[in-house]
Structure formats: structure tokens, C-alpha cells
Tab-separated table of C-alpha atoms in Angstrom:
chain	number	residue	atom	x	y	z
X	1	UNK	CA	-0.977	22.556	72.493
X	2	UNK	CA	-3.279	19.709	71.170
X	3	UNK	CA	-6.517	19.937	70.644
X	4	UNK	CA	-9.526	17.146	69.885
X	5	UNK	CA	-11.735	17.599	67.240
X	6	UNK	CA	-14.952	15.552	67.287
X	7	UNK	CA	-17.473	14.881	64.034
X	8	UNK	CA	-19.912	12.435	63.077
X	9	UNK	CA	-23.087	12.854	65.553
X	10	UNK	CA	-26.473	13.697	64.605
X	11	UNK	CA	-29.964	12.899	64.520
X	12	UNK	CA	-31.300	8.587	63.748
X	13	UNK	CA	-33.818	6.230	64.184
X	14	UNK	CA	-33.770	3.809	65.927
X	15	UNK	CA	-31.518	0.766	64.595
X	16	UNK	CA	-29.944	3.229	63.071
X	17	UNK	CA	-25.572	3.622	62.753
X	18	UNK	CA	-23.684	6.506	63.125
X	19	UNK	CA	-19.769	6.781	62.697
X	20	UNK	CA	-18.217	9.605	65.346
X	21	UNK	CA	-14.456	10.350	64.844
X	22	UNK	CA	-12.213	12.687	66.837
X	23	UNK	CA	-8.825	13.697	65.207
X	24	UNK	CA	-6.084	15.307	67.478
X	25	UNK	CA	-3.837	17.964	66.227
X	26	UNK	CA	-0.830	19.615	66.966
X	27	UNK	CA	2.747	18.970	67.615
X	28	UNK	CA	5.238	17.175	69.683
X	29	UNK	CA	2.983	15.125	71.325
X	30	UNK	CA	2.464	11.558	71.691
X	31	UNK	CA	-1.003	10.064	72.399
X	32	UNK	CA	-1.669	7.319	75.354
X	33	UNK	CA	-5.003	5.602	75.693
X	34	UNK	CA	-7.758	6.808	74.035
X	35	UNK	CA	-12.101	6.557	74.662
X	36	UNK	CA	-15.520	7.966	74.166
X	37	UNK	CA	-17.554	9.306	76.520
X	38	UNK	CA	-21.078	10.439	76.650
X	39	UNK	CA	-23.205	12.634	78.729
X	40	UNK	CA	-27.187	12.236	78.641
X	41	UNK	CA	-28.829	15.070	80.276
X	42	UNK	CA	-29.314	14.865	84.188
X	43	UNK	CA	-26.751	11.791	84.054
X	44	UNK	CA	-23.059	12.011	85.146
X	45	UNK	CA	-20.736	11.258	81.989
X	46	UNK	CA	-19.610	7.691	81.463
X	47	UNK	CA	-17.438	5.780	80.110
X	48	UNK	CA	-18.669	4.087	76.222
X	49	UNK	CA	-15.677	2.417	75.375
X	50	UNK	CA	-11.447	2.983	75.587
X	51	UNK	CA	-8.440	1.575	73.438
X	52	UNK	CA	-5.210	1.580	74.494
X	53	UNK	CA	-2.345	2.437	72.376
X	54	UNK	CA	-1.447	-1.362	71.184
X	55	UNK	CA	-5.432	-1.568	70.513
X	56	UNK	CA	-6.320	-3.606	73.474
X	57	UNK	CA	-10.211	-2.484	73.697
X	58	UNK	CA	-13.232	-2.389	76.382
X	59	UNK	CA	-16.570	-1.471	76.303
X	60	UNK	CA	-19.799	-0.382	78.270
X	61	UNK	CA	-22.350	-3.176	79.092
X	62	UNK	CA	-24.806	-1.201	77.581
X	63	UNK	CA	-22.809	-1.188	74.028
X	64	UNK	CA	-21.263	-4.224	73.772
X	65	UNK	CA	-21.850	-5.523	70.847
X	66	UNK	CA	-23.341	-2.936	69.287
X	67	UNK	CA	-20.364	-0.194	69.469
X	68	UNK	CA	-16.794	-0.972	67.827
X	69	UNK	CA	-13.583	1.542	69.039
X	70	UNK	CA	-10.616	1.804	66.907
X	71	UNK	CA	-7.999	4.115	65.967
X	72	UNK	CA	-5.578	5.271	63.474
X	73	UNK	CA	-2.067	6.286	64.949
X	74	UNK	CA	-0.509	6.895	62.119
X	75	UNK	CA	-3.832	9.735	61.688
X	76	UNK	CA	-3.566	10.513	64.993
X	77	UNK	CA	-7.360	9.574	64.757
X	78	UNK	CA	-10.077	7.408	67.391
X	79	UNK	CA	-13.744	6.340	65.719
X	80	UNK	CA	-16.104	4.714	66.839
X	81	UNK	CA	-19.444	3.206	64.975
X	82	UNK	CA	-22.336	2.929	66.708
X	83	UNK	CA	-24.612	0.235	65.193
X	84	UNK	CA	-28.007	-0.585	66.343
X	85	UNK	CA	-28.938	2.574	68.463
X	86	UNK	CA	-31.300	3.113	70.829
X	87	UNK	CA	-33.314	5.818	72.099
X	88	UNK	CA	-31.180	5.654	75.678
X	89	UNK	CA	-27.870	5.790	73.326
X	90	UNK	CA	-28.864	9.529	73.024
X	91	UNK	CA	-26.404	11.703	74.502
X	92	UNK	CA	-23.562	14.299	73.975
X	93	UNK	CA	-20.255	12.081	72.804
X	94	UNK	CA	-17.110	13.354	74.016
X	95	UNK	CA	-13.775	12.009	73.096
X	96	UNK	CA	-10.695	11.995	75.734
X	97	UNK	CA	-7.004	10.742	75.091
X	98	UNK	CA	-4.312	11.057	77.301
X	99	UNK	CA	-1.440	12.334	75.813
X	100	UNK	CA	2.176	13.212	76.956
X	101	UNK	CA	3.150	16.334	75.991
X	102	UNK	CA	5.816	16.658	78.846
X	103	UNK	CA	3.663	14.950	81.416
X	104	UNK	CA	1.095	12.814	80.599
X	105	UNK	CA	-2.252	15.188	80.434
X	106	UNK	CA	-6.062	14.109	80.003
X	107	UNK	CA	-7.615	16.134	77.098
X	108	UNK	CA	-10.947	16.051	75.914
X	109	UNK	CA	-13.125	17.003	72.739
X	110	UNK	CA	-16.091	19.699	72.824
X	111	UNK	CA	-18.234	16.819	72.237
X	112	UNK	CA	-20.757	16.009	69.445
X	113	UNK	CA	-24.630	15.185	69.867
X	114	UNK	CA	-26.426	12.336	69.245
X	115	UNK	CA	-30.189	11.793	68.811
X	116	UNK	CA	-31.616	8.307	68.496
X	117	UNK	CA	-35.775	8.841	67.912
X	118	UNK	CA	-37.772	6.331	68.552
């Protein structure tokens, strides 16, 4: 089995960073595309930002420029730093890869929080 382990949120100001990383472990697998997610309460998750396995990246409107994805294969490893946050950046963070195990599975983190205060 894999599992994704998320670290890095917490509590900011405003214009604040924050550095989130999500390490995968386990065994025998191989690990696809990779993204963060985030969940604000009484919103539907969304989609932050995704990098695919050669590092092609994309990103949220609302983060562009702000928020950098990248990831460490040989770690097994996905960050991503969050510069200049905002208040409506708060939310819980979750991190998702698709990985083939056998088939080709979605798997996602517990999540970690983030506060921005204004």
C-alpha cells in the first residue's frame, strides 16, 4: 500500500509564506501526476496546482504567481510554497498523486490546515 503524508500548514499573516510537503511511502509503486488541493469550509475542493511526472506544471488563477509546485522523484516527494497569502488562501491542503501500483489509482493525503489572518 502507499500512503501520503502531508506537513507544513499552519497559522500566518497575511503576506505571509508557508512551505507544505507531502512524501509518499511504500513499495513497488510508481508515482504519475501529482497536485494540491484545498478545501475551504462550505466550498467544494479545488484544484491549487498539478505537476506531471516530467515537471510540466499548472496552476489556479487565484495562485498564479504566488504558489510554486515541484517535486522530488528521486524522494518520492511534491511541495509546494505558498508566498504572499491571503486571507481567502485559508483552507485544508490536501495532496493527491496518481500512482500505479498495478492499475493506476488516485490517492490522497489526510490533508493539512492553513490559516492566513488578516
Amino acid at each position: 500500500q502507499v500512503q501520503l503524508v502531508e506537513s507544513g500548514g499552519g497559522l500566518v499573516q497575511a503576506g505571509g509564506s508557508l512551505r507544505l510537503s507531502c512524501a509518499a511511502s511504500g513499495s513497488g509503486f510508481r508515482i504519475n501526476a501529482m497536485g494540491w488541493y484545498r478545501q475551504a469550509p462550505g466550498k467544494q475542493r479545488e484544484l491549487v496546482a498539478a505537476i506531471t511526472s516530467g515537471g510540466r506544471t499548472n496552476y489556479a488563477d487565484s495562485v498564479k504567481g504566488r504558489f510554486t509546485i515541484s517535486r522530488d522523484n528521486a524522494k518520492n516527494t511534491l511541495y509546494l510554497q505558498m508566498n504572499s497569502l491571503k486571507p481567502e488562501d485559508t483552507a485544508v491542503y490536501y495532496c493527491n498523486a496518481n500512482i500505479l501500483i498495478i492499475v493506476f489509482s488516485d490517492y490522497w493525503g489526510q490533508g493539512t490546515q492553513v490559516t492566513v489572518s488578516s
